[in-house]
XYZ file of C-alpha atoms in Angstrom:
448
model
C -12.849 60.143 21.304
C -14.086 62.861 23.595
C -14.026 61.819 27.271
C -17.347 60.334 28.394
C -18.266 58.587 31.626
C -20.204 55.340 31.472
C -23.216 57.083 32.965
C -23.100 59.604 30.105
C -22.719 56.849 27.519
C -25.618 54.901 29.037
C -27.835 57.989 28.867
C -26.978 58.511 25.202
C -27.567 54.902 24.110
C -30.409 53.995 26.442
C -28.378 51.392 28.302
C -27.748 50.290 31.873
C -24.352 50.384 33.545
C -23.199 47.214 35.280
C -20.170 48.195 37.353
C -18.642 51.568 38.107
C -20.593 54.200 36.156
C -17.978 56.855 36.940
C -15.379 55.139 34.741
C -14.467 57.499 31.907
C -13.694 56.408 28.355
C -10.947 58.557 26.818
C -9.690 56.479 23.867
C -11.301 55.060 20.713
C -13.802 52.222 20.550
C -12.711 48.908 18.989
C -14.363 45.663 17.897
C -11.163 43.613 18.047
C -9.844 43.051 21.576
C -6.311 42.848 20.145
C -6.595 46.502 19.123
C -7.570 47.731 22.573
C -6.028 50.998 23.745
C -5.568 52.363 27.288
C -8.731 54.207 28.244
C -10.716 52.743 25.350
C -14.133 51.165 24.876
C -14.517 47.554 23.709
C -17.641 46.934 21.625
C -18.730 43.331 22.189
C -20.648 42.037 19.177
C -22.225 38.580 19.111
C -21.579 36.945 15.744
C -22.205 33.624 14.066
C -18.812 32.197 15.017
C -17.700 34.229 18.053
C -19.089 36.188 20.970
C -17.210 39.404 21.680
C -18.187 39.285 25.352
C -15.798 36.348 25.742
C -12.917 38.667 24.819
C -13.643 41.482 27.260
C -10.938 40.294 29.653
C -8.375 40.304 26.817
C -9.433 43.830 25.902
C -8.979 44.847 29.507
C -5.419 43.531 29.451
C -4.831 45.877 26.515
C -6.035 48.862 28.522
C -9.739 48.966 27.730
C -11.643 50.428 30.670
C -15.220 49.569 29.688
C -17.438 47.506 27.403
C -20.497 48.262 25.307
C -22.377 44.977 25.030
C -25.617 43.081 25.400
C -24.663 41.371 28.682
C -22.409 42.082 31.651
C -18.672 41.343 31.392
C -15.759 41.359 33.868
C -15.237 45.050 32.977
C -17.664 47.887 33.703
C -20.268 47.456 30.973
C -23.002 49.518 29.361
C -25.626 46.848 28.637
C -28.008 47.473 25.718
C -30.427 45.398 23.655
C -28.885 46.275 20.274
C -25.131 46.848 20.338
C -24.872 48.063 16.742
C -27.644 50.631 17.222
C -26.041 51.784 20.472
C -22.634 52.148 18.822
C -24.186 54.248 16.068
C -26.115 56.414 18.535
C -22.942 57.061 20.508
C -21.064 58.035 17.333
C -23.830 60.440 16.291
C -23.722 62.039 19.733
C -19.946 62.516 19.675
C -19.870 64.053 16.189
C -22.785 66.347 17.084
C -20.718 67.640 20.009
C -17.834 68.384 17.630
C -19.752 69.519 14.575
C -19.162 73.284 14.739
C -15.411 72.870 14.278
C -15.481 69.783 12.061
C -15.570 69.321 8.291
C -16.792 65.870 7.246
C -15.688 64.406 3.912
C -17.550 61.336 2.658
C -16.106 59.201 -0.121
C -17.467 56.348 -2.206
C -16.968 54.583 -5.534
C -16.844 51.126 -7.045
C -13.055 51.040 -6.861
C -10.240 53.188 -5.530
C -12.070 54.262 -2.360
C -9.408 53.279 0.123
C -6.451 54.542 -1.901
C -8.196 57.863 -2.488
C -9.130 58.046 1.177
C -5.442 57.656 2.051
C -4.493 60.344 -0.482
C -7.151 62.701 0.829
C -6.126 62.132 4.427
C -2.578 63.124 3.470
C -3.839 66.315 1.806
C -6.029 67.359 4.722
C -3.708 66.359 7.565
C -0.984 68.725 6.398
C -3.444 71.561 7.073
C -5.127 70.431 10.306
C -5.658 67.364 12.520
C -7.485 64.734 10.498
C -9.183 61.434 11.330
C -9.808 59.009 8.456
C -11.240 55.524 8.041
C -8.760 52.812 8.930
C -8.212 50.439 6.022
C -11.545 49.726 4.322
C -13.686 49.779 7.441
C -16.543 51.491 5.626
C -19.789 49.819 6.672
C -22.444 50.197 9.376
C -19.854 49.314 12.042
C -16.759 50.871 10.523
C -18.303 54.299 9.998
C -19.329 54.828 13.640
C -15.965 53.513 14.834
C -14.289 56.112 12.606
C -16.586 58.822 13.942
C -15.705 57.902 17.524
C -12.005 58.484 16.832
C -12.669 62.206 16.431
C -11.967 64.466 19.394
C -11.908 68.157 20.251
C -8.758 68.693 18.198
C -10.078 67.066 15.009
C -10.806 69.444 12.133
C -11.318 67.004 9.251
C -13.158 63.681 9.420
C -12.720 61.534 6.292
C -15.275 58.734 6.104
C -15.112 56.045 3.442
C -18.587 54.676 2.707
C -19.247 51.354 1.016
C -22.471 49.740 -0.131
C -23.798 46.341 -1.127
C -27.433 47.403 -1.418
C -29.417 50.478 -2.346
C -30.001 52.400 0.858
C -26.726 51.449 2.575
C -25.025 54.794 1.958
C -28.207 56.692 2.814
C -28.115 54.980 6.211
C -24.478 55.977 6.672
C -25.079 59.617 5.731
C -27.921 59.493 8.236
C -25.236 58.918 10.846
C -22.878 61.604 9.555
C -23.880 63.934 6.739
C -20.830 64.986 4.690
C -19.914 68.601 4.015
C -17.967 67.320 0.998
C -19.041 64.226 -0.948
C -16.533 62.532 -3.287
C -17.824 59.994 -5.835
C -15.042 58.263 -7.751
C -16.748 55.981 -10.249
C -19.566 53.578 -11.004
C -18.129 50.184 -11.904
C -19.229 46.584 -11.631
C -18.052 45.735 -8.119
C -20.926 43.953 -6.287
C -22.856 43.777 -9.564
C -24.288 40.439 -8.474
C -25.948 42.073 -5.482
C -27.058 45.305 -7.157
C -28.192 43.742 -10.417
C -27.197 46.588 -12.750
C -24.807 49.517 -13.069
C -27.811 51.827 -12.943
C -28.582 50.476 -9.479
C -24.940 50.921 -8.451
C -25.094 54.534 -9.650
C -28.251 55.085 -7.632
C -26.537 53.688 -4.532
C -23.418 55.835 -4.965
C -25.580 58.894 -5.609
C -26.979 58.590 -2.098
C -23.739 60.168 -0.876
C -24.472 63.336 -2.869
C -28.086 63.336 -1.720
C -26.865 63.078 1.877
C -24.787 66.278 1.752
C -25.319 68.949 4.365
C -27.146 72.014 3.001
C -24.688 73.911 0.811
C -22.201 71.047 0.851
C -19.911 70.409 -2.128
C -20.080 67.393 -4.441
C -16.751 66.292 -5.951
C -17.459 64.193 -9.045
C -15.467 62.258 -11.648
C -15.697 64.136 -14.946
C -14.604 61.014 -16.853
C -17.550 58.889 -15.681
C -20.892 59.869 -17.210
C -22.876 58.151 -14.469
C -21.007 60.123 -11.822
C -21.219 63.464 -13.620
C -24.978 62.977 -13.834
C -25.087 63.095 -10.030
C -24.740 66.889 -10.159
C -28.526 66.842 -10.625
C -28.867 65.365 -7.121
C -27.674 68.520 -5.340
C -28.360 72.237 -5.370
C -24.949 72.921 -3.832
C -21.543 73.554 -5.440
C -19.984 70.880 -7.671
C -16.291 70.353 -8.442
C -15.176 67.835 -11.047
C -11.881 66.016 -11.555
C -10.413 63.855 -14.292
C -8.660 63.895 -17.642
C -11.629 65.372 -19.481
C -11.128 68.847 -20.889
C -14.033 70.245 -18.880
C -12.795 68.900 -15.508
C -12.286 71.540 -12.812
C -9.172 69.691 -11.598
C -7.582 68.169 -14.659
C -4.831 65.557 -14.992
C -2.324 66.476 -17.727
C 1.044 65.211 -19.000
C 0.833 61.831 -17.270
C 4.057 59.790 -17.366
C 5.275 56.674 -15.565
C 8.785 55.938 -14.319
C 10.487 52.532 -14.588
C 8.591 51.295 -11.533
C 5.231 52.417 -12.892
C 4.953 55.436 -10.590
C 3.043 58.372 -12.100
C 4.049 61.984 -12.437
C 1.654 64.519 -13.919
C 0.284 68.047 -13.676
C -2.924 69.022 -11.916
C -4.486 72.089 -13.467
C -7.419 74.299 -12.523
C -8.630 77.460 -14.227
C -6.443 79.513 -11.897
C -3.296 77.508 -11.293
C -1.377 74.270 -11.824
C 0.925 72.073 -9.772
C 3.273 69.191 -10.627
C 2.724 65.925 -8.755
C 4.954 62.880 -8.378
C 3.341 59.999 -6.530
C 5.285 57.326 -4.618
C 2.615 54.842 -5.734
C 2.378 52.325 -8.561
C -0.155 52.655 -11.356
C -1.409 55.299 -13.766
C -4.862 55.035 -12.184
C -3.508 56.653 -9.032
C -3.307 59.974 -10.903
C -7.094 60.143 -11.073
C -7.354 59.221 -7.394
C -4.909 62.020 -6.609
C -6.976 64.474 -8.644
C -10.044 63.493 -6.626
C -8.143 64.112 -3.390
C -6.878 67.473 -4.632
C -10.380 68.523 -5.720
C -11.779 67.611 -2.310
C -8.889 69.549 -0.806
C -9.902 72.621 -2.792
C -13.437 72.237 -1.460
C -11.889 72.279 2.024
C -9.814 75.410 1.183
C -6.522 73.544 0.750
C -4.492 75.258 -2.026
C -3.554 73.105 -4.999
C 0.196 73.460 -4.449
C -0.162 72.356 -0.814
C -2.193 69.345 -1.911
C 0.423 68.431 -4.520
C 3.189 68.542 -1.909
C 1.210 66.311 0.450
C 0.415 63.782 -2.275
C 4.123 63.212 -2.828
C 4.460 61.773 0.680
C 1.451 59.455 0.910
C 1.417 55.846 2.131
C -1.460 53.547 1.233
C -3.271 51.057 3.425
C -1.739 47.576 3.383
C -2.006 45.137 0.466
C -2.803 47.895 -2.030
C -0.248 48.245 -4.825
C 2.625 47.479 -2.455
C 5.908 47.156 -4.317
C 8.457 44.905 -2.617
C 11.851 43.507 -3.585
C 12.010 39.766 -2.906
C 15.040 37.911 -1.602
C 15.791 36.188 -4.901
C 15.771 39.439 -6.863
C 12.193 39.312 -8.147
C 9.724 42.145 -7.513
C 6.317 41.708 -5.876
C 3.343 43.961 -6.602
C 0.928 43.082 -3.808
C -2.598 44.302 -4.568
C -4.264 41.411 -2.806
C -6.735 43.228 -0.552
C -9.643 43.090 -2.992
C -10.512 42.914 -6.681
C -13.165 43.671 -9.260
C -12.843 43.816 -13.054
C -11.914 47.509 -13.218
C -9.376 47.393 -10.396
C -7.864 44.199 -11.815
C -7.337 45.842 -15.208
C -5.685 48.788 -13.453
C -3.393 46.420 -11.544
C -2.488 44.584 -14.758
C -1.687 47.931 -16.404
C 0.583 48.727 -13.463
C 2.302 45.353 -13.818
C 2.956 46.020 -17.506
C 4.416 49.458 -16.741
C 7.182 48.161 -14.447
C 10.559 47.529 -16.065
C 11.955 44.046 -15.639
C 11.891 40.527 -16.959
C 8.868 38.241 -17.088
C 5.585 39.650 -15.847
C 3.589 37.104 -13.875
C -0.013 37.831 -12.908
C -1.277 35.684 -10.031
C -5.052 36.110 -10.123
C -7.756 34.669 -7.923
C -11.516 35.028 -8.245
C -13.409 38.309 -8.317
C -16.446 37.765 -6.134
C -20.003 39.167 -6.096
C -20.326 39.557 -9.879
C -23.552 37.563 -10.150
C -24.630 36.213 -13.512
C -21.831 38.129 -15.241
C -19.114 36.387 -13.246
C -17.888 33.951 -15.919
C -17.954 36.609 -18.637
C -16.071 39.128 -16.484
C -13.437 36.554 -15.507
C -13.068 35.530 -19.137
C -12.609 39.180 -20.128
C -9.894 39.597 -17.501
C -8.125 36.514 -18.831
C -8.055 38.023 -22.321
C -6.816 41.330 -20.959
C -4.166 39.673 -18.824
C -2.526 38.101 -21.866
C -1.777 41.608 -23.168
C -0.182 42.645 -19.892
C 1.521 39.537 -18.506
C 3.773 36.799 -19.847
C 2.315 34.196 -17.487
C -1.184 34.210 -15.977
C -1.403 32.080 -12.839
C -4.968 31.414 -11.690
C -5.725 30.276 -8.154
C -8.872 28.336 -7.332
C -11.688 26.830 -9.372
C -13.656 30.091 -9.408
C -10.807 31.744 -11.332
C -10.714 29.053 -14.041
C -12.510 31.226 -16.651
C -9.493 33.561 -16.480
C -7.241 30.638 -17.394
C -9.599 29.475 -20.141
C -9.324 32.881 -21.806
C -5.562 33.169 -21.217
C -4.961 29.903 -23.066
C -1.301 28.988 -23.463
C -0.283 31.809 -21.118
C -2.123 30.202 -18.197
C -0.979 28.127 -15.264
C -3.927 26.667 -13.324
C -3.424 26.040 -9.597
C -5.874 24.642 -7.097
C -5.277 26.818 -4.050
C -2.992 29.267 -2.267
C -0.591 26.562 -1.090
C -0.125 25.370 -4.662
C 0.434 28.954 -5.804
C 3.113 29.477 -3.165
C 4.896 26.288 -4.156
C 4.746 27.128 -7.877
C 6.086 30.653 -7.362
C 8.921 29.471 -5.152
C 9.921 26.961 -7.807
C 9.599 29.241 -10.842
C 10.410 32.848 -9.879
C 13.681 34.172 -11.274
C 15.655 37.260 -10.378
C 14.134 39.688 -12.889
C 10.510 38.579 -12.616
C 7.724 40.932 -11.566
C 4.781 39.202 -9.936
C 1.348 40.723 -9.320
C -0.944 39.159 -6.701
C -4.597 40.170 -7.061
C -7.986 38.723 -6.023
C -11.096 39.467 -4.024
C -10.704 39.507 -0.261
C -12.373 36.138 0.197
C -9.600 34.403 -1.735
C -6.997 35.517 0.846
C -4.207 35.839 -1.703
C -2.453 38.054 0.840
C -1.261 34.691 2.189
C 0.536 34.072 -1.097
C 2.145 37.507 -1.019
C 3.176 37.058 2.612
C 4.797 33.700 1.884
C 6.935 35.250 -0.865
C 8.291 37.911 1.511
C 9.241 35.496 4.276
């Protein structure tokens, strides 16, 4: 964050300083007091179950020098009526101060956003200082917090943007209009809230509509709903994918014994070999998206390919771990939807070993299609796994479809006990579910 005194912050957000208004914030803003940094700003939100103002003292112990909140705290505080609106206004102000030297890349899609964001951050950071969304913090709070991490040295700002309603991404691009907009796919994640894939496509298209004048859209050539978004912009368009007409094309895709992809990225002018340290064939398309966005930012293809070979993903996304008893864990427990679950099951099937065990919890926010989508995953899982372990009543349609392959367990504790009793040395176990199921607890128990 650029250095700002509390009096400056108060002027920007329309607040009142309680305490020393000469205190200067020099480090990023945080919502979690446990993440406080020396010189930082603690944003005190009042929620249904907790009041952030109660944690201001803890943030101060971590080095926070000031608070943005709706009431005074023990630390110098900028008091405002609407903390979220003030946070967003502050973020807009900071990015406006930096805009002449900053290229903003926005990214969205029904699945693969966070992995692609990590890949893109690796591509851009090898060329110049880059700030990217932490984890999947991609909503009306996460986007301004990401923006506030930029400073005078930042040249690329990568902002993941999520949506649960039409208009969500338009609001986010209203905070920070991208110079490059990457749309990965239109799937069925959050179908229950959107109502149709056409509505999801409309929501994702808001990223393209929010481009700065002359900005570049980077679109998935393999997804007809995404390709159609070229009509939403008068600016340049780059496409990526396996399709013959893609501007950045994935060719010669192969997987090693651990399911890690190697392939060639080809444009009309050049090509580059890529070997990813990640699990899953689907990561090749994510890498192509990152490389295409890199080209839009003037990063040569060979430089992008070299950076992709070194990437690390955010936690709980296709993490491959050796377990103490000799089994292998594929931890993809952060979130799930039907498309990402199929990709994870494909990755499980691609890894050499003994029995393949898919531990699957519910996929949330699928609306009226929930039972049918879970049933479809159960059918698919039987072609990819030897044993399909379902966790929780909401995942029962998966077990119903898996039939004799299924093991039905009531909760995470039961899943942990079953795995500890049944895993053998050559087994490969996938853990996958929507965030609300907290199957990361199952994965964590196996690594203890």
